[in-house]
CSV table of C-alpha atoms in Angstrom, one decimal:
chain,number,residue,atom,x,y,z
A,640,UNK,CA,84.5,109.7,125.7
A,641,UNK,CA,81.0,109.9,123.9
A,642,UNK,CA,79.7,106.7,122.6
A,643,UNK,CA,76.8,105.4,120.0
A,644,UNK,CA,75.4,102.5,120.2
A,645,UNK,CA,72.9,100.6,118.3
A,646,UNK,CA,69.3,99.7,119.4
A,647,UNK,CA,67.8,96.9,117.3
A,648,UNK,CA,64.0,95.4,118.5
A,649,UNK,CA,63.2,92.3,116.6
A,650,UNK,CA,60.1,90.2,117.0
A,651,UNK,CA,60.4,88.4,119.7
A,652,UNK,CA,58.3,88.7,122.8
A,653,UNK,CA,59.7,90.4,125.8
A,654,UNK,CA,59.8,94.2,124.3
A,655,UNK,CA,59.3,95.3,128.0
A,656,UNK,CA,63.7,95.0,127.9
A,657,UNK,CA,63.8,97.0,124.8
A,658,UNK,CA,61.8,99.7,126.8
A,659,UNK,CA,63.5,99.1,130.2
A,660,UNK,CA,66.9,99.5,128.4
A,661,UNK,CA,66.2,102.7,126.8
A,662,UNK,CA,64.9,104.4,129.6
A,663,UNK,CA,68.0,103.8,131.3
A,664,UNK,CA,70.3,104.2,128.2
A,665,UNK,CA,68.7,108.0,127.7
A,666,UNK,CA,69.7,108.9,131.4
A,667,UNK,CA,73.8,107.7,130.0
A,668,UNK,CA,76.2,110.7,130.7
A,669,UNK,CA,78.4,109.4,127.9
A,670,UNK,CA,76.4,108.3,124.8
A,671,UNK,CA,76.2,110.7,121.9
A,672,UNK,CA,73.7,108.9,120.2
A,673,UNK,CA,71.2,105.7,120.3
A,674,UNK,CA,70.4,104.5,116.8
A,675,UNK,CA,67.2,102.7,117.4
A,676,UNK,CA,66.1,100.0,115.0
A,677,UNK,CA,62.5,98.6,115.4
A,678,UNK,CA,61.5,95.6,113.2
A,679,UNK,CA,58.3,95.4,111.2
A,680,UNK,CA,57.4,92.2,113.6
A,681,UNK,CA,58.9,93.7,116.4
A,682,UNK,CA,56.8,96.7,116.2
A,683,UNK,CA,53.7,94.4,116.0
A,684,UNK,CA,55.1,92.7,118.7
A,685,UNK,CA,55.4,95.5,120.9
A,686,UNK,CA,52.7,97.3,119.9
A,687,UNK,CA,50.5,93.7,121.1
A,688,UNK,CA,52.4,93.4,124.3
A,689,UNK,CA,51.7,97.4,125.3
A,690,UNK,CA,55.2,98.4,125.0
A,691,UNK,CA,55.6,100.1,121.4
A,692,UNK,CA,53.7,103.3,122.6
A,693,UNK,CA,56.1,103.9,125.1
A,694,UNK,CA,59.3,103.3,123.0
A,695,UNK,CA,57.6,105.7,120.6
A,696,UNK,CA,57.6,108.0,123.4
A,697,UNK,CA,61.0,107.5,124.3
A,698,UNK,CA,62.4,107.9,121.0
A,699,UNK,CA,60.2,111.6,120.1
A,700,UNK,CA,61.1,112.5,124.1
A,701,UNK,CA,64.9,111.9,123.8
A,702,UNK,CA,67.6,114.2,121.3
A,703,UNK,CA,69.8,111.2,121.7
A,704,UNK,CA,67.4,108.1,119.9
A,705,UNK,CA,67.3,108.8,116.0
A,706,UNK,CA,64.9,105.8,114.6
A,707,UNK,CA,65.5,104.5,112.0
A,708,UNK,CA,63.0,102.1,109.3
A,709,UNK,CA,63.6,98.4,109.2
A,710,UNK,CA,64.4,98.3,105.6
A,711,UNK,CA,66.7,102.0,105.6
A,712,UNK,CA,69.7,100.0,104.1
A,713,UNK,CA,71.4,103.3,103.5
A,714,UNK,CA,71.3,104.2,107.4
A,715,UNK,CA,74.5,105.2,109.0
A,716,UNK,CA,74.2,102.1,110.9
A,717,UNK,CA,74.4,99.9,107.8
A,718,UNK,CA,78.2,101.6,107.7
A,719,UNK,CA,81.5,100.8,109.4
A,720,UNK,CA,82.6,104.3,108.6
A,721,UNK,CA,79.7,105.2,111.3
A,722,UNK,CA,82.0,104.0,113.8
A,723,UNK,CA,79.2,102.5,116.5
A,724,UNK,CA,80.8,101.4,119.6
A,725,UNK,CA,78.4,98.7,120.4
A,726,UNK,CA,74.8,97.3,119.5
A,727,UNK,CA,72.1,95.3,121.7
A,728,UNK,CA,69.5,93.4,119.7
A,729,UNK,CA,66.5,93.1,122.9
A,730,UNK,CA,64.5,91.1,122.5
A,731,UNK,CA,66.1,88.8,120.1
A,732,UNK,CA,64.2,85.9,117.8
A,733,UNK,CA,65.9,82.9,117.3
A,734,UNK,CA,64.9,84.1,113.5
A,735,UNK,CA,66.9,86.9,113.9
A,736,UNK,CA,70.2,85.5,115.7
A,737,UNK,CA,70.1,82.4,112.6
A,738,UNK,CA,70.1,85.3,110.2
A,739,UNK,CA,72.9,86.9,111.4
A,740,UNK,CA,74.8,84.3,112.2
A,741,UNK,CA,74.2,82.6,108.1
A,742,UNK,CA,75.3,86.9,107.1
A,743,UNK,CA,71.7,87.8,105.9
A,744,UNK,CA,71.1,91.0,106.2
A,745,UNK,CA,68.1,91.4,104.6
A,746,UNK,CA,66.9,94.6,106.6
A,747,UNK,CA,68.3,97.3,108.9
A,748,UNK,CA,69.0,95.2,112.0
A,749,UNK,CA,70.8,92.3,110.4
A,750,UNK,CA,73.3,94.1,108.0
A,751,UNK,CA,74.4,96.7,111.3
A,752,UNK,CA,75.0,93.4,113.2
A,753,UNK,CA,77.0,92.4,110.5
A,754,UNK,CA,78.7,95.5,110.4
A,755,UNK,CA,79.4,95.8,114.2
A,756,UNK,CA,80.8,92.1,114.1
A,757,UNK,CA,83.5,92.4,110.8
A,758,UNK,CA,84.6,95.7,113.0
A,759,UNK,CA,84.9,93.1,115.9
A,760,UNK,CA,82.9,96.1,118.0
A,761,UNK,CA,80.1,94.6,121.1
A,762,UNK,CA,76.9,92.6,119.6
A,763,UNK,CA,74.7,91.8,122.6
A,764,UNK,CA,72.0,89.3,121.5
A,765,UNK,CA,68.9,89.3,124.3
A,766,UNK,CA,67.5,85.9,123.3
A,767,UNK,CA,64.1,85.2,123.8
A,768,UNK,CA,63.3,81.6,122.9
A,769,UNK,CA,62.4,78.4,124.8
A,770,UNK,CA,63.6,75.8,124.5
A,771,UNK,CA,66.2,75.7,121.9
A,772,UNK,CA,66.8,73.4,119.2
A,773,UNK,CA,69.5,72.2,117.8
A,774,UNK,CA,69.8,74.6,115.3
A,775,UNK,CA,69.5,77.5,117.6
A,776,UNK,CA,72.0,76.3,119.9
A,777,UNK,CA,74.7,76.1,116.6
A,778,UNK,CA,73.5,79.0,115.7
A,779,UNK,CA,74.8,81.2,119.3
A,780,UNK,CA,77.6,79.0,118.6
A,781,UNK,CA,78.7,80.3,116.0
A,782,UNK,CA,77.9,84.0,116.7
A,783,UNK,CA,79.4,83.8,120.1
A,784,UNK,CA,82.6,82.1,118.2
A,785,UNK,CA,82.5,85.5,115.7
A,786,UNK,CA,82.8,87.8,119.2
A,787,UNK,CA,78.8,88.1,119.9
A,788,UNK,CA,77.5,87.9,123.1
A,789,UNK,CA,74.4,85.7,124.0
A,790,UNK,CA,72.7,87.2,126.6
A,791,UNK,CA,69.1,84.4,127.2
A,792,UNK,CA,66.3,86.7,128.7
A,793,UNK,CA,66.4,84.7,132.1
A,794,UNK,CA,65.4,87.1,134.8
A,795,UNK,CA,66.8,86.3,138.3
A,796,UNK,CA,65.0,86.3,141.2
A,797,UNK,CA,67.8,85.9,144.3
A,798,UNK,CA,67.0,90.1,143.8
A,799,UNK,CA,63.6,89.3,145.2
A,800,UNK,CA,61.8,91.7,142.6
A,801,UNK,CA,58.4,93.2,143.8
A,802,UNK,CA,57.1,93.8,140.6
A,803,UNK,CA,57.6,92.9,136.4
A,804,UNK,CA,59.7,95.9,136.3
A,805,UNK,CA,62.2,95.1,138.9
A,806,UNK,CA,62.4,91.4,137.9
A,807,UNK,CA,63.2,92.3,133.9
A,808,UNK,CA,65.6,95.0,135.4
A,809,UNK,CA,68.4,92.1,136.2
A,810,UNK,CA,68.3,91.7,132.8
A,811,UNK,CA,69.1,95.2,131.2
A,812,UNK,CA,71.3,96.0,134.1
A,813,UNK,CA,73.6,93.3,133.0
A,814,UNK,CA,73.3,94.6,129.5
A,815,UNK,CA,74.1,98.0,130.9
A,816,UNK,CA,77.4,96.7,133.2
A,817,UNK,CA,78.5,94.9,129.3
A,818,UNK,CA,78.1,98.0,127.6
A,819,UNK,CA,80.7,99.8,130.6
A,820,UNK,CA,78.1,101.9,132.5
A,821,UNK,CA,78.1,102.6,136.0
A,822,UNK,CA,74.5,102.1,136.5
A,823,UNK,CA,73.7,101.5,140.3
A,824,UNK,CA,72.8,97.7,140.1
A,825,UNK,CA,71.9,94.5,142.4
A,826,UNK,CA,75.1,92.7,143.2
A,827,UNK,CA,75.0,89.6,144.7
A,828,UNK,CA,75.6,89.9,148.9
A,829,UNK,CA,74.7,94.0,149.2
């Protein structure tokens, strides 16, 4: 079966997952499409940490990413009736996660999360904040509650990585194994 899922990149640091995540997501036998939503902060973001170059790249390379503006309210992902099977917000702001979870969607990113969670489909939130507060921590509360998934951006390292590549890779091949593909993977003990 052929799925579409939704990309969203907000401003948090850590777009090096965003990137990592497409570039395996584009090698998917089974997706149709990748709606990929960048944020105006999370373009400056990524653009600072040498990432948003190679996104662009990804997105002009690959027939299944369609990009789509921050602010393109009328974008098949700000639909039900566009039937998305799943979307990943990498990285994630706590900004971001406390809109959602209050039903702002003032832009592209938070009204398809709203969307993907009233169709009770898979919201992955990458969270990229340290240390939380209070209100953070009520806030994944109460999106977890509503069927999101809170995924923090907290590499491991019992993989012993060589490099910044490997080490963010236990992070989007967990996001892959949540979103059902059979992506070779480090599992504990092989």
């Amino acid at each position: 079966m052929m799925r579409r899922i939704v990309v969203a990149v907000s401003g948090a640091s850590g777009s090096i997952y965003a990137r990592k995540l497409l570039e395996s997501l584009v090698r998917e036998p089974n997706l149709e499409e990748i709606a990929l939503i960048v944020s105006r902060n999370g373009e400056a973001v990524a653009a600072w940490e040498g990432e948003m170059e190679r996104i662009r790249e990804i997105a002009e390379i690959s027939p299944l990413v369609k990009r789509y503006a921050w602010d393109e309210m009328f974008a098949p992902p700000a639909s039900g009736s566009s039937d998305y099977d799943a979307m990943v917000i990498v990285p994630c702001s706590a900004g971001c996660a406390g809109r959602i979870a209050g039903g702002v969607s003032s832009d592209l990113t938070g009204r398809a999360a709203d969307v993907v969670l009233k169709e009770r489909k898979p919201l992955i939130l990458v969270l990229r904040e340290s240390p939380f507060s209070t209100i953070h921590l009520r806030n994944l509360t109460m999106l977890s509650e509503a069927g999101a998934v809170i995924v923090p951006a907290s590499p491991s390292f019992y993989s012993r990585p060589a490099d910044i590549e490997e080490l963010c890779a236990s992070i989007t091949e967990r996001i892959l194994k949540m979103l059902g593909s059979d992506s070779p993977r480090y599992r504990w003990g092989e």
